[in-house]
Short mmCIF file of C-alpha atoms and ligand atoms in Angstrom, two decimals:
data_model
loop_
_atom_site.label_atom_id
_atom_site.label_comp_id
_atom_site.label_asym_id
_atom_site.label_seq_id
_atom_site.Cartn_x
_atom_site.Cartn_y
_atom_site.Cartn_z
CA MET A 196 257.44 103.18 2.11
CA ALA A 197 261.18 104.23 1.78
CA SER A 198 262.62 106.96 4.18
CA SER A 199 262.03 110.36 3.14
CA THR A 200 263.30 114.06 3.92
CA LEU A 201 260.86 116.61 5.35
CA VAL A 202 261.25 120.27 4.46
CA TRP A 203 259.53 122.75 7.00
CA LEU A 204 258.67 125.74 4.99
CA ARG A 205 258.30 129.21 6.79
CA ASN A 206 259.34 132.37 5.46
CA ASP A 207 261.05 130.80 2.45
CA LEU A 208 258.14 130.01 0.03
CA ARG A 209 260.44 129.39 -3.22
CA ILE A 210 262.46 126.91 -5.18
CA ALA A 211 265.48 128.86 -6.04
CA ASP A 212 268.08 129.66 -3.58
CA ASN A 213 266.28 127.67 -0.78
CA PRO A 214 269.13 126.21 1.13
CA ALA A 215 266.76 123.82 3.06
CA LEU A 216 264.90 122.58 0.02
CA ALA A 217 268.26 122.14 -1.98
CA ALA A 218 269.78 120.06 0.81
CA ALA A 219 266.80 117.89 0.95
CA LEU A 220 266.85 117.27 -2.90
CA LYS A 221 270.32 115.91 -2.76
CA HIS A 222 269.37 112.83 -1.16
CA ASP A 223 268.34 110.11 -3.20
CA ALA A 224 265.00 109.80 -1.16
CA PRO A 225 261.45 111.30 -1.60
CA VAL A 226 261.00 114.83 -0.35
CA HIS A 227 257.93 116.12 1.46
CA ALA A 228 257.38 119.80 2.38
CA VAL A 229 254.96 121.31 4.90
CA TYR A 230 253.62 124.54 5.86
CA VAL A 231 252.14 124.80 9.36
CA LEU A 232 250.10 127.64 10.45
CA GLU A 233 251.33 127.76 13.86
CA THR A 234 249.19 128.27 16.89
CA ASP A 235 251.90 127.62 19.38
CA ARG A 236 251.58 130.07 22.50
CA GLY A 237 254.45 132.52 22.51
CA LEU A 238 254.61 132.67 18.81
CA ARG A 239 253.16 135.69 16.97
CA PRO A 240 250.09 134.65 14.79
CA LEU A 241 250.12 136.11 11.29
CA GLY A 242 248.02 139.13 10.59
CA GLY A 243 244.83 139.21 8.35
CA ALA A 244 246.53 140.69 5.31
CA ALA A 245 249.40 138.30 5.55
CA LYS A 246 247.34 135.36 5.65
CA VAL A 247 245.60 136.29 2.43
CA TRP A 248 249.11 136.54 0.80
CA LEU A 249 250.20 133.37 2.34
CA HIS A 250 247.12 131.44 0.83
CA GLU A 251 248.08 132.78 -2.64
CA SER A 252 251.94 132.11 -2.37
CA LEU A 253 251.32 128.37 -1.08
CA ALA A 254 248.96 127.74 -3.90
CA ALA A 255 251.65 128.91 -6.31
CA LEU A 256 254.40 127.07 -4.75
CA ASN A 257 252.33 123.83 -4.48
CA GLY A 258 252.56 123.46 -8.37
CA ALA A 259 256.20 124.33 -8.46
CA LEU A 260 257.10 121.83 -5.93
CA ALA A 261 254.88 119.08 -7.62
CA GLU A 262 256.94 119.80 -10.81
CA ARG A 263 259.95 118.75 -8.88
CA GLY A 264 258.50 115.75 -7.29
CA VAL A 265 257.87 117.36 -4.02
CA ARG A 266 254.69 116.96 -2.19
CA LEU A 267 253.42 120.10 -0.07
CA SER A 268 251.01 119.84 2.76
CA TYR A 269 249.29 122.60 4.64
CA ARG A 270 248.48 122.12 8.30
CA GLU A 271 247.09 124.24 11.06
CA GLY A 272 247.99 123.76 14.81
CA GLU A 273 250.92 123.78 17.34
CA SER A 274 254.05 123.05 15.20
CA ARG A 275 255.67 121.21 18.21
CA THR A 276 252.83 118.44 18.01
CA VAL A 277 252.10 118.74 14.09
CA LEU A 278 255.82 118.28 12.85
CA PRO A 279 256.37 115.01 14.78
CA GLU A 280 253.24 113.71 13.41
CA ILE A 281 254.04 114.59 9.92
CA VAL A 282 257.44 113.13 10.42
CA ARG A 283 255.83 109.68 11.37
CA GLU A 284 253.19 109.95 8.53
CA THR A 285 256.17 110.54 6.05
CA ARG A 286 258.70 108.19 7.62
CA ALA A 287 261.11 111.08 7.57
CA GLU A 288 264.64 110.45 8.59
CA ARG A 289 265.69 113.94 7.96
CA VAL A 290 264.05 117.19 8.81
CA TYR A 291 265.33 120.55 7.11
CA TRP A 292 264.23 124.16 7.56
CA ASN A 293 265.60 127.66 7.14
CA ARG A 294 265.99 129.58 10.18
CA ARG A 295 264.03 132.42 11.69
CA TYR A 296 265.52 135.14 14.08
CA ASP A 297 262.99 136.28 16.59
CA PRO A 298 263.69 135.23 20.28
CA ALA A 299 260.38 133.08 20.51
CA GLY A 300 260.65 131.52 17.25
CA ARG A 301 264.27 130.62 17.87
CA SER A 302 263.83 128.99 21.29
CA HIS A 303 260.88 127.05 19.74
CA ASP A 304 262.77 125.76 17.06
CA ALA A 305 265.75 124.80 19.27
CA ALA A 306 263.48 122.93 21.48
CA LEU A 307 261.76 121.07 18.49
CA LYS A 308 265.38 120.19 17.08
CA SER A 309 266.38 118.68 20.31
CA ALA A 310 263.29 116.72 20.57
CA LEU A 311 263.35 115.39 16.81
CA LYS A 312 267.05 114.55 17.28
CA SER A 313 266.26 112.78 20.34
CA ASP A 314 263.90 110.68 18.38
CA GLY A 315 266.98 109.70 16.15
CA LEU A 316 266.40 112.28 13.35
CA ALA A 317 268.96 114.17 11.38
CA VAL A 318 267.90 117.78 11.74
CA GLU A 319 269.40 120.77 10.02
CA SER A 320 268.56 124.34 9.83
CA PHE A 321 269.86 126.98 7.15
CA ASN A 322 270.30 130.68 6.39
CA GLY A 323 267.44 131.23 3.71
CA SER A 324 266.55 134.69 4.26
CA LEU A 325 269.40 137.06 5.17
CA LEU A 326 272.49 138.24 3.49
CA ILE A 327 274.41 137.73 6.67
CA GLU A 328 273.34 136.16 9.88
CA PRO A 329 273.30 138.30 13.02
CA TRP A 330 276.18 136.36 14.77
CA ASP A 331 278.45 136.64 11.66
CA ILE A 332 278.79 140.53 11.90
CA ALA A 333 279.91 142.63 14.99
CA THR A 334 281.63 145.94 15.80
CA LYS A 335 285.42 146.08 16.14
CA GLN A 336 284.75 145.35 19.96
CA GLY A 337 282.62 142.25 19.24
CA THR A 338 279.20 143.83 20.29
CA PRO A 339 276.06 143.89 18.07
CA TYR A 340 275.58 146.99 15.86
CA GLY A 341 273.13 149.63 17.04
CA VAL A 342 273.82 152.43 14.37
CA PHE A 343 272.84 151.61 10.69
CA THR A 344 275.69 153.34 8.99
CA PRO A 345 278.53 151.42 10.34
CA PHE A 346 276.39 148.34 9.91
CA TRP A 347 276.07 149.19 6.25
CA LYS A 348 279.71 149.80 5.72
CA ALA A 349 280.79 146.39 7.48
CA LEU A 350 278.17 144.37 5.63
CA LYS A 351 279.45 145.69 2.28
CA ASP A 352 282.89 144.23 3.29
CA LYS A 353 281.59 140.77 4.08
CA PRO A 354 281.69 137.97 1.42
CA ILE A 355 277.97 137.33 0.71
CA PRO A 356 277.29 133.67 -0.30
CA GLU A 357 275.98 133.41 -3.98
CA PRO A 358 272.53 132.13 -4.28
CA ILE A 359 272.41 128.38 -4.77
CA GLY A 360 272.25 127.38 -8.66
CA ARG A 361 269.56 125.28 -10.25
CA ILE A 362 268.45 122.52 -8.27
CA GLU A 363 268.05 118.96 -9.53
CA LYS A 364 264.57 117.71 -10.23
CA HIS A 365 263.21 114.61 -8.96
CA ALA A 366 260.25 112.85 -11.18
CA ALA A 367 257.22 115.21 -11.40
CA ILE A 368 254.21 114.37 -9.49
CA ALA A 369 250.54 115.41 -9.40
CA ALA A 370 250.09 118.70 -7.46
CA PRO A 371 248.36 117.64 -4.56
CA ALA A 372 245.20 119.66 -3.64
CA LEU A 373 246.05 121.86 -0.51
CA ASP A 374 243.46 122.15 1.99
CA LEU A 375 243.30 125.92 2.21
CA ASP A 376 240.27 127.95 3.34
CA ALA A 377 239.17 130.48 0.54
CA PRO A 378 240.39 133.86 1.19
CA PRO A 379 237.79 136.04 3.26
CA PHE A 380 235.53 138.53 1.16
CA TRP A 381 237.58 141.67 2.08
CA ALA A 382 240.74 140.27 0.47
CA ASP A 383 239.57 140.96 -3.06
CA GLY A 384 241.21 144.39 -3.18
CA ILE A 385 244.60 142.67 -2.03
CA VAL A 386 244.40 139.66 -4.35
CA GLN A 387 243.66 142.06 -7.37
CA ARG A 388 246.29 144.46 -6.61
CA TRP A 389 249.34 141.87 -6.39
CA ALA A 390 250.79 139.25 -8.40
CA ILE A 391 251.74 136.63 -5.92
CA GLY A 392 254.45 133.77 -5.84
CA GLU A 393 257.98 133.11 -6.86
CA LYS A 394 257.63 133.54 -10.50
CA ALA A 395 255.86 137.04 -9.80
CA ALA A 396 258.57 138.04 -7.39
CA LYS A 397 261.20 137.40 -10.15
CA THR A 398 259.45 139.45 -12.76
CA VAL A 399 259.00 142.34 -10.17
CA LEU A 400 262.71 142.41 -9.76
CA ALA A 401 263.70 142.15 -13.41
CA ASP A 402 261.25 145.02 -14.15
CA PHE A 403 262.12 147.19 -11.46
CA LEU A 404 266.11 146.69 -12.42
CA ASP A 405 265.07 147.47 -16.07
CA ASP A 406 262.77 150.36 -15.54
CA LEU A 407 262.91 151.81 -12.22
CA LEU A 408 266.18 151.44 -10.70
CA ALA A 409 267.96 154.42 -12.47
CA ASP A 410 265.68 156.83 -10.88
CA TYR A 411 265.22 155.30 -7.62
CA PRO A 412 267.47 157.60 -5.69
CA THR A 413 265.55 160.82 -6.82
CA ASP A 414 262.06 159.34 -6.75
CA ARG A 415 261.78 156.83 -4.16
CA ASP A 416 260.09 159.25 -1.79
CA LEU A 417 257.45 160.51 -4.06
CA PRO A 418 254.36 158.37 -3.16
CA ARG A 419 252.45 158.91 -6.18
CA LYS A 420 254.96 157.49 -8.63
CA ARG A 421 255.66 153.93 -8.97
CA ALA A 422 259.44 154.46 -8.01
CA THR A 423 260.19 151.76 -5.52
CA SER A 424 260.56 148.06 -6.11
CA GLU A 425 257.53 146.80 -4.21
CA MET A 426 259.57 143.58 -3.34
CA SER A 427 258.61 143.88 0.28
CA PRO A 428 255.79 141.19 0.50
CA HIS A 429 257.88 138.78 -1.66
CA LEU A 430 260.70 139.17 0.54
CA ARG A 431 258.75 138.90 3.72
CA PHE A 432 257.34 135.62 2.58
CA GLY A 433 260.70 134.54 1.02
CA GLU A 434 259.33 134.14 -2.70
CA ILE A 435 262.79 135.80 -3.36
CA GLY A 436 265.79 135.79 -1.19
CA PRO A 437 267.98 138.90 -0.53
CA ARG A 438 271.15 137.27 -2.00
CA GLN A 439 269.07 136.85 -5.29
CA ILE A 440 268.57 140.59 -5.19
CA TRP A 441 272.09 141.35 -4.12
CA PHE A 442 273.65 139.37 -6.98
CA ALA A 443 271.11 140.77 -9.47
CA VAL A 444 272.16 144.17 -8.78
CA ARG A 445 275.79 143.52 -8.49
CA HIS A 446 275.66 141.96 -11.85
CA LEU A 447 273.72 144.79 -13.40
CA ILE A 448 276.46 147.27 -11.96
CA ASP A 449 279.32 145.24 -13.53
CA SER A 450 277.68 145.26 -16.84
CA LYS A 451 276.47 148.90 -16.44
CA PRO A 452 278.60 150.97 -14.45
CA SER A 453 276.36 153.84 -14.81
CA MET A 454 273.95 152.18 -12.48
CA ALA A 455 276.56 151.95 -9.82
CA SER A 456 275.03 154.63 -7.47
CA ALA A 457 271.49 154.00 -7.98
CA GLY A 458 272.26 150.23 -7.35
CA GLU A 459 274.15 151.02 -4.05
CA LYS A 460 271.38 153.24 -2.87
CA PHE A 461 268.87 150.28 -3.26
CA LEU A 462 271.06 147.86 -1.73
CA SER A 463 271.36 150.17 1.16
CA GLU A 464 267.59 149.81 1.63
CA VAL A 465 267.83 146.01 1.40
CA ALA A 466 270.44 146.51 4.10
CA TRP A 467 268.03 148.39 6.43
CA ARG A 468 266.04 144.86 6.52
CA GLU A 469 269.25 143.02 7.53
CA PHE A 470 269.83 145.82 10.12
CA SER A 471 266.06 145.28 11.48
CA TYR A 472 266.87 141.36 11.68
CA HIS A 473 270.22 142.18 13.55
CA LEU A 474 268.23 144.04 16.12
CA LEU A 475 265.44 141.44 16.29
CA TYR A 476 268.06 138.86 17.25
CA HIS A 477 270.16 140.83 19.43
CA ARG A 478 267.47 142.69 21.34
CA ASP A 479 264.65 141.73 23.63
CA ASP A 480 261.29 141.08 21.85
CA ILE A 481 261.33 144.38 19.85
CA ALA A 482 257.65 144.07 19.10
CA SER A 483 256.86 144.39 22.79
CA HIS A 484 259.65 146.37 24.52
CA SER A 485 261.00 149.83 23.47
CA MET A 486 264.66 149.56 22.69
CA GLN A 487 265.22 152.59 24.90
CA GLU A 488 263.67 151.58 27.96
CA ARG A 489 262.89 155.18 29.24
CA PHE A 490 260.33 155.05 26.51
CA ASP A 491 258.35 152.68 28.39
CA GLU A 492 257.71 155.16 30.99
CA ILE A 493 255.86 157.39 28.82
CA GLU A 494 252.15 157.82 29.73
CA TRP A 495 250.68 157.22 26.26
CA ARG A 496 247.27 158.55 25.63
CA ALA A 497 244.17 156.23 25.35
CA ASP A 498 242.01 157.84 22.76
CA ALA A 499 239.86 155.09 21.09
CA LYS A 500 238.20 157.86 18.91
CA ALA A 501 241.17 159.14 17.47
CA LEU A 502 242.64 155.84 16.95
CA HIS A 503 239.65 154.77 14.97
CA ALA A 504 239.88 157.85 12.78
CA TRP A 505 243.71 156.82 12.20
CA GLN A 506 242.92 153.57 11.32
CA LYS A 507 240.11 154.33 8.83
CA GLY A 508 241.83 157.15 7.18
CA GLN A 509 239.51 159.76 8.66
CA THR A 510 241.76 161.98 10.48
CA GLY A 511 241.09 164.92 8.40
CA ILE A 512 244.85 165.22 7.43
CA PRO A 513 245.05 164.45 3.66
CA ILE A 514 248.22 162.65 3.45
CA VAL A 515 247.81 160.63 6.52
CA ASP A 516 244.28 159.39 5.34
CA ALA A 517 245.56 158.68 1.83
CA GLY A 518 248.13 156.35 3.39
CA MET A 519 245.86 154.52 5.71
CA ARG A 520 243.38 154.01 2.99
CA GLN A 521 246.00 152.62 0.57
CA LEU A 522 246.87 150.29 3.30
CA TRP A 523 243.49 149.20 4.02
CA GLN A 524 242.60 148.56 0.43
CA THR A 525 245.87 147.00 -0.95
CA GLY A 526 247.69 145.78 2.03
CA TRP A 527 250.63 148.02 1.54
CA MET A 528 251.67 151.77 1.94
CA HIS A 529 254.53 153.81 0.43
CA ASN A 530 257.48 154.25 2.94
CA ARG A 531 257.41 157.98 3.15
CA VAL A 532 253.68 157.75 3.96
CA ARG A 533 254.28 154.96 6.70
CA MET A 534 256.59 157.33 8.40
CA LEU A 535 253.94 160.29 8.23
CA THR A 536 251.16 157.89 9.62
CA ALA A 537 253.22 156.48 12.25
CA SER A 538 254.51 159.97 13.25
CA LEU A 539 250.97 161.49 13.59
CA LEU A 540 249.95 158.41 15.81
CA THR A 541 252.92 158.32 18.16
CA LYS A 542 254.00 162.03 18.17
CA ASN A 543 250.68 164.13 17.52
CA LEU A 544 248.26 161.74 18.89
CA LEU A 545 250.67 160.34 21.76
CA ILE A 546 249.31 156.71 20.94
CA ASP A 547 251.68 154.02 22.01
CA TRP A 548 253.70 152.75 19.00
CA ARG A 549 252.87 149.35 19.83
CA THR A 550 249.18 150.05 18.93
CA GLY A 551 250.27 151.38 15.51
CA GLU A 552 252.77 148.39 15.13
CA ASN A 553 250.00 146.07 15.84
CA TRP A 554 247.65 147.48 13.36
CA PHE A 555 250.12 147.37 10.51
CA TRP A 556 250.89 143.78 11.56
CA ASP A 557 247.37 142.98 10.90
CA THR A 558 247.03 145.04 7.61
CA LEU A 559 250.12 144.83 5.74
CA VAL A 560 250.97 142.02 3.31
CA ASP A 561 254.37 142.72 4.08
CA ALA A 562 254.06 142.68 7.99
CA ASP A 563 257.56 141.39 8.82
CA PRO A 564 258.46 140.50 12.33
CA ALA A 565 261.77 142.68 12.04
CA ASN A 566 260.95 145.64 9.76
CA ASN A 567 257.67 146.44 11.26
CA PRO A 568 258.59 146.78 14.85
CA ALA A 569 262.06 148.21 14.13
CA SER A 570 260.65 150.96 11.95
CA TRP A 571 257.91 151.64 14.33
CA GLN A 572 260.51 152.22 17.13
CA TRP A 573 262.59 154.53 14.63
CA VAL A 574 259.75 156.71 14.03
CA ALA A 575 258.51 156.82 17.76
CA GLY A 576 262.24 157.63 18.61
CA SER A 577 262.57 154.65 21.03
CA GLY A 578 264.54 152.51 18.58
CA ALA A 579 268.28 151.66 18.61
CA ASP A 580 269.07 153.96 15.73
CA ALA A 581 265.96 156.14 15.92
CA ALA A 582 265.02 159.33 14.51
CA PRO A 583 265.73 162.01 17.70
CA TYR A 584 262.56 162.37 19.61
CA PHE A 585 262.27 166.03 18.54
CA ARG A 586 262.11 165.26 14.83
CA ILE A 587 258.05 165.32 14.30
CA PHE A 588 256.98 165.36 10.66
CA ASN A 589 254.54 167.94 9.65
CA PRO A 590 252.29 166.18 7.40
CA VAL A 591 251.30 169.35 5.52
CA THR A 592 254.67 170.42 4.59
CA GLN A 593 255.77 166.75 3.91
CA GLY A 594 252.81 166.39 1.76
CA GLU A 595 253.62 169.72 -0.23
CA LYS A 596 257.23 168.30 -0.51
CA PHE A 597 256.65 164.85 -1.47
CA ASP A 598 253.16 164.95 -3.20
CA PRO A 599 253.52 168.43 -4.74
CA GLY A 600 250.47 168.14 -7.09
CA GLY A 601 248.41 166.48 -4.45
CA ASP A 602 247.87 163.43 -6.92
CA TYR A 603 248.57 160.92 -4.36
CA VAL A 604 246.06 162.28 -1.85
CA ARG A 605 243.37 162.78 -4.55
CA GLU A 606 243.92 159.14 -5.58
CA TRP A 607 243.09 157.45 -2.12
CA VAL A 608 241.06 160.51 -0.80
CA PRO A 609 238.53 161.18 -3.63
CA GLU A 610 236.55 163.56 -1.37
CA LEU A 611 239.40 166.24 -2.16
CA LYS A 612 239.51 165.75 -5.94
CA GLY A 613 238.13 169.20 -6.37
CA MET A 614 240.76 171.04 -4.32
CA PRO A 615 243.23 173.18 -5.88
CA ASP A 616 246.84 171.97 -5.55
CA LYS A 617 247.48 174.86 -3.24
CA TRP A 618 245.03 173.55 -0.48
CA VAL A 619 244.90 169.85 -1.10
CA HIS A 620 247.26 169.00 1.75
CA LYS A 621 245.34 171.60 4.26
CA PRO A 622 241.75 171.97 3.31
CA TRP A 623 240.88 173.52 6.68
CA LEU A 624 242.94 176.56 5.99
CA ALA A 625 240.94 177.23 2.49
CA ASP A 626 238.45 179.97 2.36
CA ALA A 627 234.78 179.34 2.21
CA ALA A 628 234.51 180.02 -1.67
CA THR A 629 237.25 177.49 -2.34
CA LEU A 630 235.81 174.85 -0.43
CA ASP A 631 232.34 175.41 -2.08
CA LYS A 632 233.95 175.32 -5.51
CA ALA A 633 235.56 172.08 -4.74
CA GLY A 634 232.29 170.58 -3.33
CA LEU A 635 233.89 170.03 0.07
CA LYS A 636 232.08 170.44 3.35
CA LEU A 637 234.63 170.19 6.07
CA GLY A 638 232.93 168.12 8.89
CA VAL A 639 230.54 166.69 6.57
CA THR A 640 232.01 165.24 3.36
CA TYR A 641 235.52 165.14 4.77
CA PRO A 642 236.69 165.67 8.54
CA GLU A 643 237.97 168.67 10.22
CA PRO A 644 241.49 167.69 11.58
CA ILE A 645 241.21 165.37 14.57
CA VAL A 646 244.19 167.28 16.23
CA ASP A 647 245.74 170.54 15.82
CA LEU A 648 249.14 170.02 14.44
CA LYS A 649 250.92 172.78 16.28
CA SER A 650 249.89 172.35 19.83
CA SER A 651 250.04 168.39 19.69
CA ARG A 652 253.66 168.86 18.33
CA GLU A 653 254.40 170.81 21.49
CA ARG A 654 252.52 168.45 23.74
CA ALA A 655 254.47 165.85 22.25
CA LEU A 656 257.98 167.57 22.64
CA ASP A 657 257.15 168.20 26.18
CA THR A 658 256.11 164.83 27.09
CA LEU A 659 259.05 163.14 25.24
CA LYS A 660 261.64 165.67 26.85
CA ARG A 661 260.28 164.77 30.31
P1 FAD B 289 262.08 149.48 -1.61
O1 FAD B 289 262.52 151.13 -1.47
O2 FAD B 289 262.11 148.97 -3.20
O3 FAD B 289 263.20 148.51 -0.94
C1 FAD B 289 263.54 147.35 -1.17
C2 FAD B 289 263.64 146.44 0.06
O4 FAD B 289 264.52 146.92 0.95
C3 FAD B 289 262.34 146.58 0.70
O5 FAD B 289 261.41 145.48 0.06
C4 FAD B 289 262.46 145.93 2.24
O6 FAD B 289 262.57 144.82 2.31
C5 FAD B 289 263.85 146.83 2.21
N1 FAD B 289 263.64 148.13 3.13
C6 FAD B 289 263.26 149.32 2.37
N2 FAD B 289 263.21 150.28 3.08
C7 FAD B 289 263.29 149.68 4.50
C8 FAD B 289 263.23 150.17 5.69
N3 FAD B 289 263.13 151.51 6.10
N4 FAD B 289 263.42 149.20 6.74
C9 FAD B 289 263.69 148.09 6.55
N5 FAD B 289 263.58 147.40 5.33
C10 FAD B 289 263.55 148.26 4.20
N6 FAD B 289 258.98 146.97 5.65
C11 FAD B 289 258.68 145.70 5.67
O7 FAD B 289 258.99 144.94 4.89
N7 FAD B 289 257.65 145.01 6.44
C12 FAD B 289 256.88 145.85 7.39
O8 FAD B 289 256.25 145.39 8.12
C13 FAD B 289 257.39 147.25 7.46
N8 FAD B 289 256.80 148.10 8.48
C14 FAD B 289 257.03 149.46 8.45
C15 FAD B 289 256.59 150.26 9.35
C16 FAD B 289 256.79 151.48 9.49
C17 FAD B 289 256.04 152.52 10.36
C18 FAD B 289 257.73 152.15 8.49
C19 FAD B 289 258.19 153.67 8.42
C20 FAD B 289 258.33 151.30 7.68
C21 FAD B 289 258.07 150.00 7.53
N9 FAD B 289 258.72 149.05 6.68
C22 FAD B 289 258.44 147.91 6.57
C23 FAD B 289 259.77 149.55 5.77
C24 FAD B 289 259.62 149.99 4.39
O9 FAD B 289 258.51 151.07 4.41
C25 FAD B 289 259.11 149.13 3.30
O10 FAD B 289 259.99 147.96 3.36
C26 FAD B 289 259.03 149.59 2.07
O11 FAD B 289 258.17 150.77 2.00
C27 FAD B 289 258.44 148.55 1.16
O12 FAD B 289 258.62 149.02 -0.09
P2 FAD B 289 259.48 148.64 -1.30
O13 FAD B 289 259.66 147.21 -1.35
O14 FAD B 289 259.04 149.19 -2.51
O15 FAD B 289 260.91 149.15 -0.96
#
């Protein structure tokens, strides 16, 4: 067998604008690709919902790679042993991958790279998932950014590399059967809710730019409306890269200048993702350490009953329950509601942000090694560029502001279907006749609030001030 090139796929499950794959296909030699579900110690294992997404995404990619003559294999185990095995099996002379940025993943990859190199292989890594890598952007003093707004200003001035154009096809092969376990029984809600894979990601972006972008700045905070791009799981698994999004929006603005401000707003949200990766790279493990160390001195409450109620969407606080049920059933939650659910947990319930971050890690299809911990720390107040600790969201007034008719709440908490708009976000304040008419029995058909919002707010302020 002739020598070949091995592409190690990770968070880059796409053909287009995939630098490692494009580089491999430039050689006049067979190309193999492998995905390893890594069990190496120290690397964060994927959560349940993300594994469901991965399964579907790999199945889609398998066919697309075969059309380009690339055979995809799937393995489970320690990449530090699996990868050298595959290198031997495929008689690879070159191994290419796109980089990851978490401290554990980086040192793992560096060790693997030098081991493979000392075996005589050519090993190269590329940027497949960021607009700009963390070491290519710094403050005037040469230090990493800790605040988003100056980071965003600097990012806009940087030359962003254009996505890689069409890649040459090798002769097609028959798509190999991937040895993937079937998704678990609870995954149906997720699989039915989403179109998964690179093709779907492209369609989602095109539809968003055509139909939703114009109203994005005004409607993006309304959880009932389909107003945001819902690109997050596609970006998480690299079914689309941020450069493709960046240039699609820039081209749209060039051809339709009236879209400039909506386009900029959307790109600034994509830049929050870049900022999270900047923090992931430059800080100590952000999923386990508070970025502001004093937050690790807080005596968080251990309250298993409250935690369980929060996880199951049974807190008795409607917008929080709606969000937690949306998450459980679909693997995704609207950004505004992510903030409210995280604030209730870390502030009103004073439960450690890591506990919430872990739950999201396991249940989100877009569970992202940078965005998830950085956002949890933003809400908890422990982050680099965090909301100040005294900003504690009131889920009732937030609900009334962003879900004014209560439709989002009624969609996910059908027990509240009969409640009039005025009380749907605070059923415990409604009088007996209203509750009766709505068929609601607090404490029976729907819980009483598990926490008093006012006194728990004061408790949080007190604790955090100290
Ligand atoms: P859009 O508004 O269409 O934004 C486009 C893209 O920009 C998103 O897909 C995402 O990649 C990026 N983006 C948007 N908002 C943010 C943000 N605040 N921070 C970082 N990137 C952003 N996002 C994840 O991708 N994975 C996570 O695990 C995750 N966990 C979160 C946990 C909490 C507690 C909070 C408050 C937010 C979290 N976010 C996370 C950020 C944000 O909620 C989601 O990115 C967004 O809701 C995804 O929906 P969308 O694709 O429609 O967003």
